[in-house]
PDB file of C-alpha atoms and ligand atoms in Angstrom:
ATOM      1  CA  UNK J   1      87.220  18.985 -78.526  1.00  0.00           C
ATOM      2  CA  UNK J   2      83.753  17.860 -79.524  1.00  0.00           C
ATOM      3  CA  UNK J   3      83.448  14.073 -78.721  1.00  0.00           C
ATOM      4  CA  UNK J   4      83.408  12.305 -81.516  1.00  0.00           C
ATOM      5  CA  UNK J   5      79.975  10.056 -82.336  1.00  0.00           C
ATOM      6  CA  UNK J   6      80.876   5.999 -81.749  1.00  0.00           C
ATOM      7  CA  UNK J   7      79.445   4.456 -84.814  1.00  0.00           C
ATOM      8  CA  UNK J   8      81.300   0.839 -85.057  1.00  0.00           C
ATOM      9  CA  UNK J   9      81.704  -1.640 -82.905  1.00  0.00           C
ATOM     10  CA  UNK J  10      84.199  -4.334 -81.789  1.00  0.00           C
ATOM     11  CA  UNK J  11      82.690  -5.452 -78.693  1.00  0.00           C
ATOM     12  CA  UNK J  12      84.623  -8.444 -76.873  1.00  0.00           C
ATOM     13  CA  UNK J  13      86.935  -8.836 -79.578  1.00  0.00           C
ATOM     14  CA  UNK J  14      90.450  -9.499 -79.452  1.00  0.00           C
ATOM     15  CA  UNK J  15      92.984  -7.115 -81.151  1.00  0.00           C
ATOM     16  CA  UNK J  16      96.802  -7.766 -81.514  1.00  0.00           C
ATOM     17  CA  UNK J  17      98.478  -4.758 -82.349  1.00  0.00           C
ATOM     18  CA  UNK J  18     102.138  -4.574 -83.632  1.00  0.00           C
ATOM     19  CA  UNK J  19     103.992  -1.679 -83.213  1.00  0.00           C
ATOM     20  CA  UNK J  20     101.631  -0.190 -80.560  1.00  0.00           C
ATOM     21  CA  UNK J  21     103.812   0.928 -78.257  1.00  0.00           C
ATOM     22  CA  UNK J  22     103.511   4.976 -79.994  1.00  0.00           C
ATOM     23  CA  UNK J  23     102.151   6.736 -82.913  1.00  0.00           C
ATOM     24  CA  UNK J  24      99.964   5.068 -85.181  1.00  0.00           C
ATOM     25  CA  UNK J  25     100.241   1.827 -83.741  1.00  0.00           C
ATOM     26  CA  UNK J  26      99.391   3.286 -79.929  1.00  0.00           C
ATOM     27  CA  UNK J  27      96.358   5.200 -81.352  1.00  0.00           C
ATOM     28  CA  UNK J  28      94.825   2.121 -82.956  1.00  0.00           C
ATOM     29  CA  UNK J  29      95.378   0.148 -79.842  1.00  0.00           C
ATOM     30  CA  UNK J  30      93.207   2.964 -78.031  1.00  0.00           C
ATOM     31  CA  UNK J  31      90.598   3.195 -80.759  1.00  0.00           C
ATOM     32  CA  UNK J  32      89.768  -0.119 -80.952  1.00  0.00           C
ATOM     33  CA  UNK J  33      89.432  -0.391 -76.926  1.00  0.00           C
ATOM     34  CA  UNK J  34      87.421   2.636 -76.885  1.00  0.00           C
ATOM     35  CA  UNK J  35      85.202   0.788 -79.257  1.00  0.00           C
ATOM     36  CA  UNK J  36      84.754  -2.802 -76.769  1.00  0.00           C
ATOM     37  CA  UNK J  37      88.437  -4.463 -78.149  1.00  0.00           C
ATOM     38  CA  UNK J  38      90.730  -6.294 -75.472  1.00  0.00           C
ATOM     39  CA  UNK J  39      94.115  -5.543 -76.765  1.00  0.00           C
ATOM     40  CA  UNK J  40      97.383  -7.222 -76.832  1.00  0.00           C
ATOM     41  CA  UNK J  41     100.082  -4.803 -77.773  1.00  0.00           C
ATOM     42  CA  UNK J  42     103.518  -6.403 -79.407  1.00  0.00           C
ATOM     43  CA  UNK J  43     106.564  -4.305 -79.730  1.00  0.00           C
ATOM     44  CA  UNK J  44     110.010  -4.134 -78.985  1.00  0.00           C
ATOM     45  CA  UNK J  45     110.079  -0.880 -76.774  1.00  0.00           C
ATOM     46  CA  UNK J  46     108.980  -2.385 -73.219  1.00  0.00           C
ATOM     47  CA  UNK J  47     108.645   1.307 -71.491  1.00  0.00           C
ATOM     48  CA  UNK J  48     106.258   2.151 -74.474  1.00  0.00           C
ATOM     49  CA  UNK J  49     104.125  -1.037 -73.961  1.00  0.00           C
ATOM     50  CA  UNK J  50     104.017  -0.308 -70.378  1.00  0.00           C
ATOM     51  CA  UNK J  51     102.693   3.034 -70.860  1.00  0.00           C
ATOM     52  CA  UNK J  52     100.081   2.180 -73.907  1.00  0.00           C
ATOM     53  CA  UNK J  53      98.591  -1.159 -71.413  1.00  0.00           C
ATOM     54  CA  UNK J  54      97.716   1.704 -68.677  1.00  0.00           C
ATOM     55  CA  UNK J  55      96.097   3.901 -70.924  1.00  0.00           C
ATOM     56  CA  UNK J  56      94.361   1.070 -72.451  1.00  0.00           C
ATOM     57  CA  UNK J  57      93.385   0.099 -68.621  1.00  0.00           C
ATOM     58  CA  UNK J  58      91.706   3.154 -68.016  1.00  0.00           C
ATOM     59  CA  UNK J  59      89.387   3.048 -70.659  1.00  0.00           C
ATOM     60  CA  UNK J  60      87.903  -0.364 -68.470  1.00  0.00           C
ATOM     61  CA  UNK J  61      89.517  -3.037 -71.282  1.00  0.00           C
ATOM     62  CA  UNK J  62      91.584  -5.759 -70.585  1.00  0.00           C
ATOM     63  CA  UNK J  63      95.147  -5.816 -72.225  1.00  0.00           C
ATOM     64  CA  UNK J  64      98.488  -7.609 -72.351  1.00  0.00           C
ATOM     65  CA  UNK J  65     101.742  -6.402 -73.160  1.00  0.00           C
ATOM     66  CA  UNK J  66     104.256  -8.465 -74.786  1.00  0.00           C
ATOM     67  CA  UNK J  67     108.125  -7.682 -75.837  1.00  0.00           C
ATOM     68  CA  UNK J  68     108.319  -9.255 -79.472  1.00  0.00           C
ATOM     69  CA  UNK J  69     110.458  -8.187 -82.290  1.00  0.00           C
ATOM     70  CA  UNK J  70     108.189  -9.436 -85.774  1.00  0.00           C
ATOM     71  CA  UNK J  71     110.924 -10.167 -87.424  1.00  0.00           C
ATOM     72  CA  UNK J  72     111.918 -13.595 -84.964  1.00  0.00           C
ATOM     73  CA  UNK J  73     109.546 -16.594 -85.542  1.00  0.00           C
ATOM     74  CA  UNK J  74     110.027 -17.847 -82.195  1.00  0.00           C
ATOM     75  CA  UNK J  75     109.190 -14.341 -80.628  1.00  0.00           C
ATOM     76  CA  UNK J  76     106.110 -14.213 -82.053  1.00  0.00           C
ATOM     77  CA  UNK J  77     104.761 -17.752 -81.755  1.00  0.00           C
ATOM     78  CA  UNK J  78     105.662 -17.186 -78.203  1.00  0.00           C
ATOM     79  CA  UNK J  79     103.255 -14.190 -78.779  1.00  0.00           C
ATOM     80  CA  UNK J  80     100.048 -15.864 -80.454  1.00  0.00           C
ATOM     81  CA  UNK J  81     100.679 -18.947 -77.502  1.00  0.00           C
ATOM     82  CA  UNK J  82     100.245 -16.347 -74.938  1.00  0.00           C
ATOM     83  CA  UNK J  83      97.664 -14.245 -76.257  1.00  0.00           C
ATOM     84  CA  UNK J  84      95.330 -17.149 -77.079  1.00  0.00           C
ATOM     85  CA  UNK J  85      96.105 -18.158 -73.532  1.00  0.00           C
ATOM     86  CA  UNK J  86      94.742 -15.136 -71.998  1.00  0.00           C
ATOM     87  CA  UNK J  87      91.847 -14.279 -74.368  1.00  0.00           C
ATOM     88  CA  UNK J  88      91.012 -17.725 -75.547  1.00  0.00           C
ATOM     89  CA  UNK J  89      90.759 -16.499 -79.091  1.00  0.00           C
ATOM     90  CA  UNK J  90      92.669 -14.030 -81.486  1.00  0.00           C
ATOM     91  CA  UNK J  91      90.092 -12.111 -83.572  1.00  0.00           C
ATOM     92  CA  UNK J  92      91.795  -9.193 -85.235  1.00  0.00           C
ATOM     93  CA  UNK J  93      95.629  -8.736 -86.021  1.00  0.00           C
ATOM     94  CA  UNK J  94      96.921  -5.089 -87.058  1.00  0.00           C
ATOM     95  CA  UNK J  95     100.518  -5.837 -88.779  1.00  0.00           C
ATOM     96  CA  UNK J  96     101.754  -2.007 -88.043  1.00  0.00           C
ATOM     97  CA  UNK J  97     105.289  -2.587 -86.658  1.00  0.00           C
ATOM     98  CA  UNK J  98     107.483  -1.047 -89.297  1.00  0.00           C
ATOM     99  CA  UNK J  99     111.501   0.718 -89.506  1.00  0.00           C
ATOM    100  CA  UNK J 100     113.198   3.249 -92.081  1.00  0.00           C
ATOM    101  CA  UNK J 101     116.332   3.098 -93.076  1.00  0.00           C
ATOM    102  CA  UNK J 102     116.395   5.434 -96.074  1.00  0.00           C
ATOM    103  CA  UNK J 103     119.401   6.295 -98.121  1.00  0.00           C
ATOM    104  CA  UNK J 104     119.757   6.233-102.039  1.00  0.00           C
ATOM    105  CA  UNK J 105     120.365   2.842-103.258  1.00  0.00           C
ATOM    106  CA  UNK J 106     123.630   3.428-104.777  1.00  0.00           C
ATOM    107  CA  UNK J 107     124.428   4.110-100.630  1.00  0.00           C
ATOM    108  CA  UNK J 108     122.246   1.117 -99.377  1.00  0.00           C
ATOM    109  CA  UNK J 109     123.835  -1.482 -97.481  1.00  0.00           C
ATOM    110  CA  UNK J 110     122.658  -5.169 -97.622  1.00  0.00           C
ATOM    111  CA  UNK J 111     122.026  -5.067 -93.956  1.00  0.00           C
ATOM    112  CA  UNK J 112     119.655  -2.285 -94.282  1.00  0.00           C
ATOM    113  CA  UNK J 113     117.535  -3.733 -96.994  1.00  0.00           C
ATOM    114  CA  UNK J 114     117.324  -6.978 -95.045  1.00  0.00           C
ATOM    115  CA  UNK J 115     116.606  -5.453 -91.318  1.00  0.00           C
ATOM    116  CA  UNK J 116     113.681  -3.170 -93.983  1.00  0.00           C
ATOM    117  CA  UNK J 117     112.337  -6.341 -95.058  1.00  0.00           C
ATOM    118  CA  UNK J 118     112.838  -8.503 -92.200  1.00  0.00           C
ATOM    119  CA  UNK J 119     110.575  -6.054 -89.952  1.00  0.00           C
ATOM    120  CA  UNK J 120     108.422  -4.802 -92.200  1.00  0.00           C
ATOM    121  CA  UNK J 121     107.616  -7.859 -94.543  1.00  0.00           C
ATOM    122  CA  UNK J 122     108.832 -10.808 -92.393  1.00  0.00           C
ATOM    123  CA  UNK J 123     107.111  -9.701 -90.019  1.00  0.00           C
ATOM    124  CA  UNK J 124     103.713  -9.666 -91.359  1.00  0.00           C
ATOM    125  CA  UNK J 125     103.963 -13.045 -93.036  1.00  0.00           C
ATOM    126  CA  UNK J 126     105.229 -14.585 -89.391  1.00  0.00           C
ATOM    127  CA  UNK J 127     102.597 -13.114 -87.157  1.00  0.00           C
ATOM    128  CA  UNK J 128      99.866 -13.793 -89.992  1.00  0.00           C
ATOM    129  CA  UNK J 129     100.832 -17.301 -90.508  1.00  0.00           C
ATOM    130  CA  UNK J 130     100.355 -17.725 -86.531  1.00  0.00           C
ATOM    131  CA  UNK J 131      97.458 -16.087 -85.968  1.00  0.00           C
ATOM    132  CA  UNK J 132      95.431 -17.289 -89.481  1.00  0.00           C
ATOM    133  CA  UNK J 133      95.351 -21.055 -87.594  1.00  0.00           C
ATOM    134  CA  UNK J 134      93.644 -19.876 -84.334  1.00  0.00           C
ATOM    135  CA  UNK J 135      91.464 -17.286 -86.984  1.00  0.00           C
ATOM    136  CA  UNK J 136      90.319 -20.448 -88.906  1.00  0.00           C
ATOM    137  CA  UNK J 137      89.323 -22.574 -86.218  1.00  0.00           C
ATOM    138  CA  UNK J 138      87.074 -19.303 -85.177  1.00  0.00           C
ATOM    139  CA  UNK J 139      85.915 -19.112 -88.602  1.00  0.00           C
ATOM    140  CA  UNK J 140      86.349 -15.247 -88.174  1.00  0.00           C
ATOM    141  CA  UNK J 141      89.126 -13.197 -88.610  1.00  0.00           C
ATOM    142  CA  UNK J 142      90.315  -9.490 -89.596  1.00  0.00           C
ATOM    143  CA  UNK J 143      93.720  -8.863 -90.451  1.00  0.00           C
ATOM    144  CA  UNK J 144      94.804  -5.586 -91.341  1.00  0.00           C
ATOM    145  CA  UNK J 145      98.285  -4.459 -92.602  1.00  0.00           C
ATOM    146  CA  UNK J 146      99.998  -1.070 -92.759  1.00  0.00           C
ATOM    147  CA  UNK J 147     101.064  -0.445 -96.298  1.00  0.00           C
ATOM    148  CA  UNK J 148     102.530   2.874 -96.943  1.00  0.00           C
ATOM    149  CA  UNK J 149     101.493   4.922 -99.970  1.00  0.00           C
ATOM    150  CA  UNK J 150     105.292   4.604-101.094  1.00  0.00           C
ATOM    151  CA  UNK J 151     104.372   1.060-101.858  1.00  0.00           C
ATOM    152  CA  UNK J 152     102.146   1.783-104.325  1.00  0.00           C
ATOM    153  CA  UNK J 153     103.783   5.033-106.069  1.00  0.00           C
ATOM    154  CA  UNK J 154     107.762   4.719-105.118  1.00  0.00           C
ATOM    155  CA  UNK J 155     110.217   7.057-103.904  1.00  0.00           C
ATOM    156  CA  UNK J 156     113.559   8.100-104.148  1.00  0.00           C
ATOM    157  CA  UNK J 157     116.016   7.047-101.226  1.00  0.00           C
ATOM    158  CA  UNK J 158     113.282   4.434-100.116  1.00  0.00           C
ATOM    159  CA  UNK J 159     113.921   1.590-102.685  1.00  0.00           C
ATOM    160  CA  UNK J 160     113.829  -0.977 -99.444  1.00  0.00           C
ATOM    161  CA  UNK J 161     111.301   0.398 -97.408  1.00  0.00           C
ATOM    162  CA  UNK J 162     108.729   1.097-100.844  1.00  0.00           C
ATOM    163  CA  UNK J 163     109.423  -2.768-101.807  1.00  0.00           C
ATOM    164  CA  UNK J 164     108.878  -4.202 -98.187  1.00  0.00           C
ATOM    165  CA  UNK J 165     105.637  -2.002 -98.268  1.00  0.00           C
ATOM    166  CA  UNK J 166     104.613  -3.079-101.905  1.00  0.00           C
ATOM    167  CA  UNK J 167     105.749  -6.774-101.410  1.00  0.00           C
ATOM    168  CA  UNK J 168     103.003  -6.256 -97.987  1.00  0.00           C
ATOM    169  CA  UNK J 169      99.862  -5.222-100.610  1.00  0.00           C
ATOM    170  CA  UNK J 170     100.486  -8.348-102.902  1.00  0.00           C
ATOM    171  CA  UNK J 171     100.751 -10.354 -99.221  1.00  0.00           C
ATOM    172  CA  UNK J 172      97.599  -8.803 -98.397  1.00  0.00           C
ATOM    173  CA  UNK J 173      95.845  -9.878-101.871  1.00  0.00           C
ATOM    174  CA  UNK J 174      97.179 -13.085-101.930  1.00  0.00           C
ATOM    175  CA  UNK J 175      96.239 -13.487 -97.888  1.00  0.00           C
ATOM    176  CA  UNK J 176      92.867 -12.374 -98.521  1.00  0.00           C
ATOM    177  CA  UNK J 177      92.097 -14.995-101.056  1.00  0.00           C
ATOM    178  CA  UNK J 178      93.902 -17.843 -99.317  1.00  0.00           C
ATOM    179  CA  UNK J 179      91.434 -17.336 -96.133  1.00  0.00           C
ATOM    180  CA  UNK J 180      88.470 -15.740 -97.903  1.00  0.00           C
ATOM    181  CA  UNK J 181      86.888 -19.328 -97.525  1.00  0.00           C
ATOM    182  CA  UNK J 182      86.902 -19.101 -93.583  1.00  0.00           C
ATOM    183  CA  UNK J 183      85.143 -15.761 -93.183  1.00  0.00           C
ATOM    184  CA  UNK J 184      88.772 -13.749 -92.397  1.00  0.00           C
ATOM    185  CA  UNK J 185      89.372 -10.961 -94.205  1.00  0.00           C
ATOM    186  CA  UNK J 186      92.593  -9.064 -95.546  1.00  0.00           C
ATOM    187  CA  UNK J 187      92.620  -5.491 -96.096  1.00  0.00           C
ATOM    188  CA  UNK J 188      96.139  -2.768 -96.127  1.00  0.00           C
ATOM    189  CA  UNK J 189      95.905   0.685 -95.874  1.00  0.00           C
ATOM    190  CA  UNK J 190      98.280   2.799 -97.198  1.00  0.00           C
ATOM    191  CA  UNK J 191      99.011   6.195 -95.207  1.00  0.00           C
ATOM    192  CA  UNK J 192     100.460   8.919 -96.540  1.00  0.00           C
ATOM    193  CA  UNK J 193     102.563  11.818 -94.370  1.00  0.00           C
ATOM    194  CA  UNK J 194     101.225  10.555 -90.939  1.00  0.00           C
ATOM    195  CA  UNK J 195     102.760  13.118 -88.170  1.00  0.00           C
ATOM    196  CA  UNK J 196     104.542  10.642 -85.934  1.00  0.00           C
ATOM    197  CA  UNK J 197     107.830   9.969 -84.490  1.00  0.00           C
ATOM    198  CA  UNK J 198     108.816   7.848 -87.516  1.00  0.00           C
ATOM    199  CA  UNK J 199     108.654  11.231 -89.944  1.00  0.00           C
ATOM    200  CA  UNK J 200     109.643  13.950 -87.506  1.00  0.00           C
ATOM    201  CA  UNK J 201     113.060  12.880 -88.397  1.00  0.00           C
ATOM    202  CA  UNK J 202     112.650  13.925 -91.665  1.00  0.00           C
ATOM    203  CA  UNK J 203     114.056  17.402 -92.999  1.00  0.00           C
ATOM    204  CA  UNK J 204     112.050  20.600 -93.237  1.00  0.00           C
ATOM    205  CA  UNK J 205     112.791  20.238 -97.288  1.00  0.00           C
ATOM    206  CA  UNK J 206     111.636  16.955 -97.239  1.00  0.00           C
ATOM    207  CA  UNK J 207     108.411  18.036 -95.384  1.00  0.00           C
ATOM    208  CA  UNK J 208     107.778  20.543 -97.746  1.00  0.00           C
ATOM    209  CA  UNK J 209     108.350  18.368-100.716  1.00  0.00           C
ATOM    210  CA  UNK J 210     105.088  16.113 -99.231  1.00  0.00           C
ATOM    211  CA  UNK J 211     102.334  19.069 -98.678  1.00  0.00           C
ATOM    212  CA  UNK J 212     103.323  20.649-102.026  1.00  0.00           C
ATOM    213  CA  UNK J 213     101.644  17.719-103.000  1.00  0.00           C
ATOM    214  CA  UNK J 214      98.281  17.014-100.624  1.00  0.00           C
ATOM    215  CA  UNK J 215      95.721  18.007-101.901  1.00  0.00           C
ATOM    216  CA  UNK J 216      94.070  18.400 -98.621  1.00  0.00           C
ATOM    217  CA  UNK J 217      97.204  20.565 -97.287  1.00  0.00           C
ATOM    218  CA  UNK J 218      97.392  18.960 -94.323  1.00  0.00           C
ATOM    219  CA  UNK J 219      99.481  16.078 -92.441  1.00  0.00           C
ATOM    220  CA  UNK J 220      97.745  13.084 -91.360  1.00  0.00           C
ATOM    221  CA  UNK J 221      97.434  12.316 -87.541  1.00  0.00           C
ATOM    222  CA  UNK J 222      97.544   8.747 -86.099  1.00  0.00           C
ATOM    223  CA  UNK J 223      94.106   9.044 -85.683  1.00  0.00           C
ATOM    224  CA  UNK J 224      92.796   9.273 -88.939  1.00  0.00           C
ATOM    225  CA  UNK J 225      94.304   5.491 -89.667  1.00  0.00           C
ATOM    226  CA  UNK J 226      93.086   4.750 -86.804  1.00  0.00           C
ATOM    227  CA  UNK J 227      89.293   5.721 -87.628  1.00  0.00           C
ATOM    228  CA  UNK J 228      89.557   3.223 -90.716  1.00  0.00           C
ATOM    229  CA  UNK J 229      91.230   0.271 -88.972  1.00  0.00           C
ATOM    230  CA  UNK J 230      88.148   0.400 -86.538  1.00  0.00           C
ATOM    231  CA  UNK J 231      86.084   0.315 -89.685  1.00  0.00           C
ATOM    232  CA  UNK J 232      87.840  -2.315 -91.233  1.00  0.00           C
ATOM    233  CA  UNK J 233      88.415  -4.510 -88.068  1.00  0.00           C
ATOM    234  CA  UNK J 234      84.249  -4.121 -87.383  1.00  0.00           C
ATOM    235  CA  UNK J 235      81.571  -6.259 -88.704  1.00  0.00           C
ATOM    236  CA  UNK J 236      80.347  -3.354 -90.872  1.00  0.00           C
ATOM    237  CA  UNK J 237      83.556  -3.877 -93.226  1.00  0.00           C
ATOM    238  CA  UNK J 238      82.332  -7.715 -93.821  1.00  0.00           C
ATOM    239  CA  UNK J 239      82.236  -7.750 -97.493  1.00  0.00           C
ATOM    240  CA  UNK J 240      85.589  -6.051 -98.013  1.00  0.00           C
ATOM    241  CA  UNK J 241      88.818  -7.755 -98.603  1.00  0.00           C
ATOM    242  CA  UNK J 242      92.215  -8.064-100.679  1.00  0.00           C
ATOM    243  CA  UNK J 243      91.790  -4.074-100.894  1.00  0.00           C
ATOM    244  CA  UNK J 244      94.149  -1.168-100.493  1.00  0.00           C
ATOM    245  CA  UNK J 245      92.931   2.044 -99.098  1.00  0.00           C
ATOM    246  CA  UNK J 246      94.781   5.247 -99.043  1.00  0.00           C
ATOM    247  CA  UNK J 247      94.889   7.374 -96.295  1.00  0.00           C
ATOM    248  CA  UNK J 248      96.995  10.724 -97.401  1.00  0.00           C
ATOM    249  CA  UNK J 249      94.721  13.592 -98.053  1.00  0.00           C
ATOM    250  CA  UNK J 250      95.027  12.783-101.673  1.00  0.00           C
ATOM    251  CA  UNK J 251      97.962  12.498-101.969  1.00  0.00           C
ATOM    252  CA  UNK J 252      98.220   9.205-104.251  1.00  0.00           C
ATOM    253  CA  UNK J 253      94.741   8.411-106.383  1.00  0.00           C
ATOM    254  CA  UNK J 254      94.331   5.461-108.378  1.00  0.00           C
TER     255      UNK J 254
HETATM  256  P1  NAI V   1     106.816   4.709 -85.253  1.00  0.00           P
HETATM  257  O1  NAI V   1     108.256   4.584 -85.574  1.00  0.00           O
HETATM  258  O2  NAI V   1     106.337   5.898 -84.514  1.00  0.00           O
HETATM  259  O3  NAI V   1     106.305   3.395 -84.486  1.00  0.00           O
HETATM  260  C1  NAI V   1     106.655   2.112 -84.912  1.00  0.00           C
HETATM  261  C2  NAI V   1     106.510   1.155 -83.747  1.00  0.00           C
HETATM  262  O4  NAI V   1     106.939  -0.147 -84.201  1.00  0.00           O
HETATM  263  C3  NAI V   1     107.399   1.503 -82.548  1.00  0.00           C
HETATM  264  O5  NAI V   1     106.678   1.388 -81.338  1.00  0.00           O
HETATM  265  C4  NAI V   1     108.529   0.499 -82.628  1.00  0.00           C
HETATM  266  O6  NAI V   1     109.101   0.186 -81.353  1.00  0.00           O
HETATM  267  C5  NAI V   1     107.816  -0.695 -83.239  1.00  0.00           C
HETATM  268  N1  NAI V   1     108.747  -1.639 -83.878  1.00  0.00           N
HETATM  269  C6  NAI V   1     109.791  -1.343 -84.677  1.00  0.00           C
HETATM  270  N2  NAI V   1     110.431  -2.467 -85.031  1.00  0.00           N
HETATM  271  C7  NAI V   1     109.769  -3.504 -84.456  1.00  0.00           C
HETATM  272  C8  NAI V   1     109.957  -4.899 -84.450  1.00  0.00           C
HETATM  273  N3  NAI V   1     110.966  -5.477 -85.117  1.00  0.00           N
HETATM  274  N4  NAI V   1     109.089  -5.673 -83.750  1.00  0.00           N
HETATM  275  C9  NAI V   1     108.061  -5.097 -83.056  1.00  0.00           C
HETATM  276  N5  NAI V   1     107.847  -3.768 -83.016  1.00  0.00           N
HETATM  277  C10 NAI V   1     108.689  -2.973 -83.711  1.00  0.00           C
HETATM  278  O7  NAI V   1     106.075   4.581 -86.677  1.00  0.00           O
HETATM  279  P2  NAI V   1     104.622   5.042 -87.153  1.00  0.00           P
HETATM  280  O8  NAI V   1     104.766   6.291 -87.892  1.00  0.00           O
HETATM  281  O9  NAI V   1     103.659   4.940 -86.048  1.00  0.00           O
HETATM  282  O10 NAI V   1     104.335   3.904 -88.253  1.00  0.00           O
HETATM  283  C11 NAI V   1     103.526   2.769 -88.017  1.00  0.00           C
HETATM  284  C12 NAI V   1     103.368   2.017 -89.335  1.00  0.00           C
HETATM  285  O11 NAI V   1     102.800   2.876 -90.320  1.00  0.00           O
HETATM  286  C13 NAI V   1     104.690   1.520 -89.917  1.00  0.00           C
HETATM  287  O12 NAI V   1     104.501   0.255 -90.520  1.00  0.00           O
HETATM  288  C14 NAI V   1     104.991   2.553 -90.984  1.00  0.00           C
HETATM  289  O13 NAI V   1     105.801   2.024 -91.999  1.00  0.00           O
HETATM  290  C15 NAI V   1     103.600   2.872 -91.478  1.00  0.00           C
HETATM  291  N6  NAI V   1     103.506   4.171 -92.143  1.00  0.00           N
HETATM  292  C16 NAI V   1     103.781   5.339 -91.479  1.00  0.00           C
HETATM  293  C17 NAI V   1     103.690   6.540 -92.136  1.00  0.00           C
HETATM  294  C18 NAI V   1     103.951   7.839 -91.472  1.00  0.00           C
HETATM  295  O14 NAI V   1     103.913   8.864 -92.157  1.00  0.00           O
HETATM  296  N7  NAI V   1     104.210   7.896 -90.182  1.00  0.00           N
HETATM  297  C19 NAI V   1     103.335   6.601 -93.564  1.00  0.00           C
HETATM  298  C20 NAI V   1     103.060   5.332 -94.168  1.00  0.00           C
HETATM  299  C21 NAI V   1     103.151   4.169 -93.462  1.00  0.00           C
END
């Protein structure tokens, strides 16, 4: 494969990275060192971390690998402690940890909408409350949540995960003007049908259902959120914040 022309920087920055254990998460992690980042990678699947940090290693940047489930405050100010220890500063957080448990609502349990929001909501508002203090004492910051274009359109047999994803774009407004004042940014993008672990599981039917409807006709990889969170986690995305950005091959326009 041609080798693709490095046109942003994040040069000595520090990037924590939930979720990047695999998929989307994991090819963030290694974007953002290929472009300079040190990385701290938070998840709950150890062998996964272990596996992401070496990768990571080889590309020459230093990284840190921490067991944390978002959804427990003391996990994850545990998490901002030690990264801040190591790196001496936290410049850009990447909320991507996020779960499924889709069934039609008349089927949902309780426990599933609160694990859905927990994780995927929770989450975000624990890890960006933590991280925002070190960010403001920096007076720089870029935090960068992973909607989901569900959040902004709906869908059948998602009611939890589409609110948890919704509920994270009014976070990120909301965020954004809270720390606007500071020089940290907010931004969420909002993927479409990203080919990852998380939608493999889905039926062929279901699959189907999605490209009927791309305009581009293709899947998305990991790598093409990727490309933007470099963009929006570089100085070159300084003016933007409090904005949504779809990432689905046209799938949802506004
Ligand atoms: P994935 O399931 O492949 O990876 C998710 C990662 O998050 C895993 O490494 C998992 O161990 C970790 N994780 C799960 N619960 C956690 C917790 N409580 N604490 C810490 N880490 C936890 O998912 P994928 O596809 O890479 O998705 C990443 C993000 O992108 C998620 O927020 C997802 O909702 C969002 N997204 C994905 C789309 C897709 O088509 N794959 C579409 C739209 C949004």
């Amino acid at each position: 494969m041609k080798e693709k022309k490095m046109t942003f920087t994040v040069e000595n920055r520090v990037a924590i990275i939930t979720g990047g254990a695999q998929g989307i998460g994991k090819s963030i992690a290694l974007e953002l060192a290929k472009a300079g980042a040190n990385i701290v990678i938070a998840d709950t699947n150890a062998e996964g971390i272990e596996l992401t940090i070496k990768e990571i290693e080889s590309i020459g940047r230093k990284s840190l690998g921490v067991v944390c489930n978002v959804a427990n405050a003391e996990e994850v100010n545990k998490l901002i402690n030690i990264s801040n220890e190591t790196f001496k500063k936290i410049d850009i957080l990447v909320n991507n940890a996020g779960i499924t448990r889709d069934t039609l609502m008349m089927r949902m349990d309780e426990k599933d909408w609160d694990l859905v929001m927990d994780v995927n909501l929770k989450g975000p508002f624990l890890l960006t409350k933590a991280a925002s203090q070190i960010m403001m004492r920096q007076r720089y910051g870029r935090i960068i949540n992973m909607a989901s274009v569900v959040g902004l359109m709906g869908n059948a047999g998602q009611v939890n995960y589409s609110a948890s994803k919704g509920g994270l774009v009014a976070f990120t407004k909301s965020v954004a003007k809270e720390l606007a004042s500071r020089n940290i940014t907010c931004n969420a993008i909002a993927p479409g049908f990203i080919e990852t672990l998380m939608t493999e599981k889905l039926d062929e039917k279901v699959r189907e259902n999605y490209m009927s409807v791309i305009p581009l006709r293709r899947f998305g990889k990991p790598e093409d959120i990727a490309a933007l969170v470099l963009f929006l986690a570089s100085e070159n995305s300084s003016y933007i914040t409090g904005q949504v950005i779809g990432v689905d091959g046209g799938m949802f326009m506004r």
